[in-house]
PDB file of C-alpha atoms in Angstrom:
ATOM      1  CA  UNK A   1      51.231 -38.575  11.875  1.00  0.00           C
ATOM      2  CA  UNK A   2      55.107 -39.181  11.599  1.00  0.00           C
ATOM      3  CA  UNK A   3      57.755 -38.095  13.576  1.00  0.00           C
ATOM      4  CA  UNK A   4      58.730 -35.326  10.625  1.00  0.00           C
ATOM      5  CA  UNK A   5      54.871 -34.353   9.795  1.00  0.00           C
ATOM      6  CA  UNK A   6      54.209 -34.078  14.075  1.00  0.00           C
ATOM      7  CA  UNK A   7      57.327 -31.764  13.401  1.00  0.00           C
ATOM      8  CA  UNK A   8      56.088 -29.975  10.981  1.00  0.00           C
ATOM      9  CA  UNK A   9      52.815 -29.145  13.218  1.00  0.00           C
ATOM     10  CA  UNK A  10      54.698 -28.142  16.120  1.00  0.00           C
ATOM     11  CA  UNK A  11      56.476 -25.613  13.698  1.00  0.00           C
ATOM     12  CA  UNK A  12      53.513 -24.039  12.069  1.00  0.00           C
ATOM     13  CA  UNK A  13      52.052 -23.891  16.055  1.00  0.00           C
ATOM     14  CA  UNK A  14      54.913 -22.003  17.183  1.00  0.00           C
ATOM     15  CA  UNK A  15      55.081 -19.704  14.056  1.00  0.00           C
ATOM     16  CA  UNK A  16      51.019 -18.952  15.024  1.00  0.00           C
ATOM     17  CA  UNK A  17      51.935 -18.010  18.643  1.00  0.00           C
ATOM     18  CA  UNK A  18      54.530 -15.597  17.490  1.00  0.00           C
ATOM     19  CA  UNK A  19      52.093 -14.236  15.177  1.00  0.00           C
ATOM     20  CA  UNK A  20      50.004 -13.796  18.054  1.00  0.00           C
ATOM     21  CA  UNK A  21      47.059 -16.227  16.569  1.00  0.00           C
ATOM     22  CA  UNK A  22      44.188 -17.609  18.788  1.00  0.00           C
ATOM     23  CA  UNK A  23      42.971 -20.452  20.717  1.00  0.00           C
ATOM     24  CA  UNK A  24      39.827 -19.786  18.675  1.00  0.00           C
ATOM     25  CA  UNK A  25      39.487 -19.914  15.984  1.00  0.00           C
ATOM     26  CA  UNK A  26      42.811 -20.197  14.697  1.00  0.00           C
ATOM     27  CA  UNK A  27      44.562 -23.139  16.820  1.00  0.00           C
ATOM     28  CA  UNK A  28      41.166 -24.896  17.387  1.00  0.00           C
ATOM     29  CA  UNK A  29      40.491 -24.710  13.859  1.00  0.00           C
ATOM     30  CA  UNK A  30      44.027 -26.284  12.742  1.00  0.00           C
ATOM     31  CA  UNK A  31      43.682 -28.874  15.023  1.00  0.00           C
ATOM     32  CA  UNK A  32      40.181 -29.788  13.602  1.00  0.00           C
ATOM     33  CA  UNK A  33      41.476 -30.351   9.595  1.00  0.00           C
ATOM     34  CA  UNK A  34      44.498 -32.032  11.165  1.00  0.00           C
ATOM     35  CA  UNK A  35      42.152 -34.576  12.806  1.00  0.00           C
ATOM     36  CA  UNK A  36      40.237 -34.578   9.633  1.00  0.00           C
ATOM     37  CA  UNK A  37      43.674 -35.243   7.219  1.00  0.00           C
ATOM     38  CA  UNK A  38      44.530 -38.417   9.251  1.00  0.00           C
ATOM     39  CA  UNK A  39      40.510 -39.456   9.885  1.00  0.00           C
ATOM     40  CA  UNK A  40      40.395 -39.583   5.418  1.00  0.00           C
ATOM     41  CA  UNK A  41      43.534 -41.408   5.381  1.00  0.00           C
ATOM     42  CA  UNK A  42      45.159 -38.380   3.099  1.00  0.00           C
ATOM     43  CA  UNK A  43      48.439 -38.998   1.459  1.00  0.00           C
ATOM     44  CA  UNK A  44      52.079 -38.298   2.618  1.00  0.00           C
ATOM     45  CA  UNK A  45      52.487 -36.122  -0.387  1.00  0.00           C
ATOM     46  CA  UNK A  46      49.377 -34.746   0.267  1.00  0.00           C
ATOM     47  CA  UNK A  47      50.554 -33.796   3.572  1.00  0.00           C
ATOM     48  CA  UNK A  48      53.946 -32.266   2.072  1.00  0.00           C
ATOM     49  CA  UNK A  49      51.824 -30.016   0.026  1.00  0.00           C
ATOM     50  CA  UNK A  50      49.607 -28.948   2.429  1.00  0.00           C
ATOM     51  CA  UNK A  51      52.367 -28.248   5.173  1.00  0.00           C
ATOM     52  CA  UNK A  52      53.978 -25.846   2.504  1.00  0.00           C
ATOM     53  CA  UNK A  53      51.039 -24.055   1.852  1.00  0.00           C
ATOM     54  CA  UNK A  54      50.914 -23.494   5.266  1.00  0.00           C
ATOM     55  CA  UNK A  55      54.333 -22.497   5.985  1.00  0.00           C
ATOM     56  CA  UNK A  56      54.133 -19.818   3.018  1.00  0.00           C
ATOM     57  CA  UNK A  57      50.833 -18.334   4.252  1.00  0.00           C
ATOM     58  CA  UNK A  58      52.035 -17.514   7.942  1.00  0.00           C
ATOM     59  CA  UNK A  59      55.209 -16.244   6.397  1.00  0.00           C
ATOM     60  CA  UNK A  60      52.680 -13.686   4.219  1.00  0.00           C
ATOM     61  CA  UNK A  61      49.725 -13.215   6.449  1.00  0.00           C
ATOM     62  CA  UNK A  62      47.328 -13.783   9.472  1.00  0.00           C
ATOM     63  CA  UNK A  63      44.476 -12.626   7.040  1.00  0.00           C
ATOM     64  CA  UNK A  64      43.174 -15.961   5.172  1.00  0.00           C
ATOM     65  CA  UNK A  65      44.635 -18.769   7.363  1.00  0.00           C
ATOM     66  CA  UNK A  66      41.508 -19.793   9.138  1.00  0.00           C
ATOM     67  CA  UNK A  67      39.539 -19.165   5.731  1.00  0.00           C
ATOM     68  CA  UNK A  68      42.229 -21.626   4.262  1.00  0.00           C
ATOM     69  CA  UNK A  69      42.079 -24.135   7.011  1.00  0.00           C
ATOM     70  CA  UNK A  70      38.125 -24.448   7.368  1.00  0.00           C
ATOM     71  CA  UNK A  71      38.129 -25.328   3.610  1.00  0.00           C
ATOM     72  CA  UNK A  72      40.436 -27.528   4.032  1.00  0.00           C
ATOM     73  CA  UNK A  73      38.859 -29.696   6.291  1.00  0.00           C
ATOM     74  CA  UNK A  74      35.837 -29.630   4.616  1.00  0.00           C
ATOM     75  CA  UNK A  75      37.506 -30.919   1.535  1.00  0.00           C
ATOM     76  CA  UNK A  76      39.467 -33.876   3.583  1.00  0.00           C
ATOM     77  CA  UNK A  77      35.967 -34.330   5.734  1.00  0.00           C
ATOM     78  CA  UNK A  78      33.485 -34.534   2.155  1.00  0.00           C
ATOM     79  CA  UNK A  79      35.229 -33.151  -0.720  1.00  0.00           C
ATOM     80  CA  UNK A  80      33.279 -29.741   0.144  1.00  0.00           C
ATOM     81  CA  UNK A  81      35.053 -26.628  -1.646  1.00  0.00           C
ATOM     82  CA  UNK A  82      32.610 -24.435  -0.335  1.00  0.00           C
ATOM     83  CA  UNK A  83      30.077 -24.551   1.971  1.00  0.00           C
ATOM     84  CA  UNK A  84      27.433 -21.898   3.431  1.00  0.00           C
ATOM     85  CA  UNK A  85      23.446 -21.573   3.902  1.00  0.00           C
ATOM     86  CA  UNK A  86      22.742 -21.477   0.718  1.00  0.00           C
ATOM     87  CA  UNK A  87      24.740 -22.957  -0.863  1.00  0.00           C
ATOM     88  CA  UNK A  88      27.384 -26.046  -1.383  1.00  0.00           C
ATOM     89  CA  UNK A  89      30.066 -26.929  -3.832  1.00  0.00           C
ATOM     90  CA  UNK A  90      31.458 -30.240  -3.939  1.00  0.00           C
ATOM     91  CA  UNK A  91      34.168 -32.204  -5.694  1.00  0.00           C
ATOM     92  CA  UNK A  92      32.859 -35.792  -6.864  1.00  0.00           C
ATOM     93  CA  UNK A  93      36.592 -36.785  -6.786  1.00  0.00           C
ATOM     94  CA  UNK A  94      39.814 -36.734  -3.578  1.00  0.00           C
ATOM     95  CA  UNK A  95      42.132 -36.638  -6.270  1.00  0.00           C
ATOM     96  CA  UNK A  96      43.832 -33.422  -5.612  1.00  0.00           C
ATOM     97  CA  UNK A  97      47.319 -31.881  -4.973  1.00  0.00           C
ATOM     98  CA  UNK A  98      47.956 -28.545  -2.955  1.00  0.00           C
ATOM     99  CA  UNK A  99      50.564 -25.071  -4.386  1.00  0.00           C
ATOM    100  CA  UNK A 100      51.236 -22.103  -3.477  1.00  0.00           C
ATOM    101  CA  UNK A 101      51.909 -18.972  -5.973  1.00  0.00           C
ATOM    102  CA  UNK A 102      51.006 -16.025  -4.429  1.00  0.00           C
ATOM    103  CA  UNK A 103      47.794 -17.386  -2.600  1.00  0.00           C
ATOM    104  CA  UNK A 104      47.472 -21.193  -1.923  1.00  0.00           C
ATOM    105  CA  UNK A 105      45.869 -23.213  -4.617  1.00  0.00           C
ATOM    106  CA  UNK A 106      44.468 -26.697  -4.637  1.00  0.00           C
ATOM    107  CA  UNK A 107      44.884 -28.361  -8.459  1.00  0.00           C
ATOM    108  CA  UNK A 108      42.403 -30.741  -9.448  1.00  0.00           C
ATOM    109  CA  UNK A 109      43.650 -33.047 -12.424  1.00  0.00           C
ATOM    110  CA  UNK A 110      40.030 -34.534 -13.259  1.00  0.00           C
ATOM    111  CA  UNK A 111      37.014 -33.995 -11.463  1.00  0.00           C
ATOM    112  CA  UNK A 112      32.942 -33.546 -11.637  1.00  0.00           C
ATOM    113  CA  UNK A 113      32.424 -30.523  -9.939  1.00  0.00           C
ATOM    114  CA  UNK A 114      28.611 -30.474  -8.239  1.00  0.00           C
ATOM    115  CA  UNK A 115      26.745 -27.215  -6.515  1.00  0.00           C
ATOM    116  CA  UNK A 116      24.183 -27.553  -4.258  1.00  0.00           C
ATOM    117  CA  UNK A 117      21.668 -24.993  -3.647  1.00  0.00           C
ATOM    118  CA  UNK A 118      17.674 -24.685  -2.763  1.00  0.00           C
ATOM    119  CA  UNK A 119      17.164 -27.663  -3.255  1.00  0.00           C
ATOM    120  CA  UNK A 120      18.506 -27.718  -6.781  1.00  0.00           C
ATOM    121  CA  UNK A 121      21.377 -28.743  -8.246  1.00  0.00           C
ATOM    122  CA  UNK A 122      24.177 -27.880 -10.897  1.00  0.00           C
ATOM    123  CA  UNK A 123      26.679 -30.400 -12.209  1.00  0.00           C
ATOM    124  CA  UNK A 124      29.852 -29.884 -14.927  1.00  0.00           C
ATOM    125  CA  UNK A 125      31.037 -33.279 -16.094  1.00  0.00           C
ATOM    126  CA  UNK A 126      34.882 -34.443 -16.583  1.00  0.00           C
ATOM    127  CA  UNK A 127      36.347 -31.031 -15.844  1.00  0.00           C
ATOM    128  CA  UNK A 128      40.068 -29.655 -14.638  1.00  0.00           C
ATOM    129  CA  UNK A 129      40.747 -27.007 -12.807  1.00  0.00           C
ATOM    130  CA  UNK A 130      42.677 -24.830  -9.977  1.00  0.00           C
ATOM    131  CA  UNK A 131      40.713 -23.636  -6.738  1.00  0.00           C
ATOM    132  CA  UNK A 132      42.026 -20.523  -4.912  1.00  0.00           C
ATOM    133  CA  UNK A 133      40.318 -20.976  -1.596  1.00  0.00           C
ATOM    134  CA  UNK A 134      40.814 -17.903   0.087  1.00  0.00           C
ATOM    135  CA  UNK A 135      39.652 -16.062  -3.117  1.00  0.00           C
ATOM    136  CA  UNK A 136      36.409 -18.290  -3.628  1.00  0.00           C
ATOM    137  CA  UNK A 137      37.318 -19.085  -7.280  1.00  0.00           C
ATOM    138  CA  UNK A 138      37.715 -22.041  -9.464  1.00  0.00           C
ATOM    139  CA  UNK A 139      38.842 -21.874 -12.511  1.00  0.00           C
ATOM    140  CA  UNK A 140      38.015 -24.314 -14.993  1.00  0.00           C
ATOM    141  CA  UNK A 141      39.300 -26.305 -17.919  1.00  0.00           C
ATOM    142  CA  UNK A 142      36.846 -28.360 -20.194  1.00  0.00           C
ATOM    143  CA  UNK A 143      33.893 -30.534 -19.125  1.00  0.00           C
ATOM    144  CA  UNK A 144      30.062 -31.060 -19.965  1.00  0.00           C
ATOM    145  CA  UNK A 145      27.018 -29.663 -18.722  1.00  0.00           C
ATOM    146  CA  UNK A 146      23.600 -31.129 -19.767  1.00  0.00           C
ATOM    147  CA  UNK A 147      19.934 -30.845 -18.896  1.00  0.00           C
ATOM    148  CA  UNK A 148      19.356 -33.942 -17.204  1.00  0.00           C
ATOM    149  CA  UNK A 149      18.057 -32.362 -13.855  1.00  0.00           C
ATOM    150  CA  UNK A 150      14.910 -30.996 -16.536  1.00  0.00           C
ATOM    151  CA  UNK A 151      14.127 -34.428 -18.019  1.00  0.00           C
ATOM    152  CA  UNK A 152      15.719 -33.989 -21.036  1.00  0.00           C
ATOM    153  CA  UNK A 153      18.282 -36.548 -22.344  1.00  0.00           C
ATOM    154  CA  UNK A 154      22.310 -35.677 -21.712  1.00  0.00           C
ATOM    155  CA  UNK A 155      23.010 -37.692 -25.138  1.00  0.00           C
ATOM    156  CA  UNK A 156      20.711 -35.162 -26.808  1.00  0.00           C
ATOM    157  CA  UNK A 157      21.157 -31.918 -25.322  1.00  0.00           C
ATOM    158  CA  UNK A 158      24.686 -31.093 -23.978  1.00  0.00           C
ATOM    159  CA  UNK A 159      27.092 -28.577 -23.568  1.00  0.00           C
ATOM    160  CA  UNK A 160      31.133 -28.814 -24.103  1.00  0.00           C
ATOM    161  CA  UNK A 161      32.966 -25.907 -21.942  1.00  0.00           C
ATOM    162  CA  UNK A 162      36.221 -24.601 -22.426  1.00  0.00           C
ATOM    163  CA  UNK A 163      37.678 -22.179 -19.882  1.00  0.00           C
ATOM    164  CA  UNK A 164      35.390 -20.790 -17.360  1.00  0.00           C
ATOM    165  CA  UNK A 165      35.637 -19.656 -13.782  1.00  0.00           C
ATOM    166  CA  UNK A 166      32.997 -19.678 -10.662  1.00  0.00           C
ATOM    167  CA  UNK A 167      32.928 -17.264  -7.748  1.00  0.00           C
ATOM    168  CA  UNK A 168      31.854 -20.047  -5.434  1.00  0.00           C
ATOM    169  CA  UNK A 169      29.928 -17.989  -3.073  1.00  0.00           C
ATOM    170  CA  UNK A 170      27.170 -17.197  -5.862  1.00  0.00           C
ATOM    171  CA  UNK A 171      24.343 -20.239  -7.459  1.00  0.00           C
ATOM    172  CA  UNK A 172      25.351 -19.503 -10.692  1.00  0.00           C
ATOM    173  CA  UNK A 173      28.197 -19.746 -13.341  1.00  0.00           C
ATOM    174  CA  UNK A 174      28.943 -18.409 -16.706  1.00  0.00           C
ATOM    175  CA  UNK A 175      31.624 -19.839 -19.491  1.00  0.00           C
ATOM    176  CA  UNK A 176      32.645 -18.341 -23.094  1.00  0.00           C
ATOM    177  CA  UNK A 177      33.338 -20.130 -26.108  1.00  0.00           C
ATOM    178  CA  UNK A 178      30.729 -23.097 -25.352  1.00  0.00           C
ATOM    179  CA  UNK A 179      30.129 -25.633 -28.026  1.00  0.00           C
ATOM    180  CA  UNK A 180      25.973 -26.107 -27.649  1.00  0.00           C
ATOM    181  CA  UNK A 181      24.525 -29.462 -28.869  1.00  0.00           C
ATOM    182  CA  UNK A 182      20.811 -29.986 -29.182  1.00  0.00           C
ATOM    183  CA  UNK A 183      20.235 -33.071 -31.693  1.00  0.00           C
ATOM    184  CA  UNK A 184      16.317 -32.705 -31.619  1.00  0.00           C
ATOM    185  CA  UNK A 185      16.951 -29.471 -33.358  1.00  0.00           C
ATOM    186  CA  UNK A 186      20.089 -28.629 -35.185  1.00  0.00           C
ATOM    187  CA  UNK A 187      22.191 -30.726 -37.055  1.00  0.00           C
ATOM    188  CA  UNK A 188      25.367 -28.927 -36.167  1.00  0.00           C
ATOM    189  CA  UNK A 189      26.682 -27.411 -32.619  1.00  0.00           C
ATOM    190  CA  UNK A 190      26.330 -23.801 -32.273  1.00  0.00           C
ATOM    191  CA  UNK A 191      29.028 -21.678 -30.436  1.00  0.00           C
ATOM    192  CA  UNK A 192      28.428 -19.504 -27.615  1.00  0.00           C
ATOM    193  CA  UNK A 193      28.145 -18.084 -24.205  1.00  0.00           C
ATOM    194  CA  UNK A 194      25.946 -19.908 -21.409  1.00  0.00           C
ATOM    195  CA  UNK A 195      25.006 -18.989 -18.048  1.00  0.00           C
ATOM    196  CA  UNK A 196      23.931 -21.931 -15.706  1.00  0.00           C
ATOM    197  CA  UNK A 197      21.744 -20.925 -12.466  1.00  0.00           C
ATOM    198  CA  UNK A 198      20.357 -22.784  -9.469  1.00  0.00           C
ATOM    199  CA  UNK A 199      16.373 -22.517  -9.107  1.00  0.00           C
ATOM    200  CA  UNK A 200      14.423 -22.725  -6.133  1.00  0.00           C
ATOM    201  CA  UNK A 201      12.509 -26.058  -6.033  1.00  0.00           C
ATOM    202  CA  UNK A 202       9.043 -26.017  -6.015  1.00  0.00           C
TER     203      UNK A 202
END
């Protein structure tokens, strides 16, 4: 880290103690996605972003900074937006820059967006979209599902989303105003609503 960004850590560290944060998990879990930010070779501006974020949180509230910070390293460590037993959602891309409205928010320009889950697995093509980490939601723009996972062609059968949005926690997803394609049976798309959900493997 720079002189400014080492700085900027000491800051945020002596803004926690005065908020009367702890060793664990809160300090111990900073330290951790700092380590990871410099292990992934993460950007400068990536950094500035982040920092803010940061800064702006502690100034609002203890309540979601070690929420925030876990995900965070789990996106520098693997691209992981959200991880538990049962589940996993990942970003196929590290293009991504960090804001902060009212909650922080990590903006993905263009990205395949991939859940995990029993041994399954759910996938939305060339997508957009802004994740609110300490809400668990991503909200989409555009992208492609298909039907590959069940054998059947993703030239044939295919799906073009428009806006949608995932509660992360949950194997499943729902988006309005799909354009349905299915060229082994109707000559023109169909519009409609789709819900996408994770099966157990047998």
């Amino acid at each position: 880290l720079s002189d400014k960004q080492m700085e900027a850590v000491m800051n945020n560290c002596k803004t926690m103690l005065k908020k009367h944060m702890k060793a664990f998990p809160d300090f111990r879990n900073y330290i951790y996605a700092l380590i990871s930010f410099v292990q992934t070779n993460q950007s400068d501006a990536n950094f500035d972003g982040w920092q803010r974020s940061i800064e702006k949180l502690l100034e609002k509230t203890n309540k979601y900074f070690d929420t925030y910070i876990t995900i965070c390293n789990g996106l520098f460590l693997n691209n992981t937006l959200y991880s538990s037993a049962s589940t996993r959602w990942v970003s196929m891309s590290n293009v991504y820059t960090f804001e902060f409205d009212t909650l922080p928010k990590i903006i993905f320009p263009d990205l395949t967006l991939k859940d995990y889950s029993k041994g399954d697995s759910s996938i939305i093509y060339n997508t957009q979209g802004v994740y609110y980490p300490t809400l668990d939601m991503f909200y989409g723009k555009g992208g492609i599902i298909n039907w590959k996972r069940a054998g059947i062609s993703p030239d044939t059968v295919y799906a073009e989303l428009k806006d949608y949005s995932i509660k992360v926690t949950g194997d499943q997803f729902s988006a309005d105003s799909v354009t349905f394609y299915n060229k082994l049976y109707f000559q023109k798309p169909m519009q409609g609503r789709i819900t996408d959900k994770i099966q157990a493997a047998i």
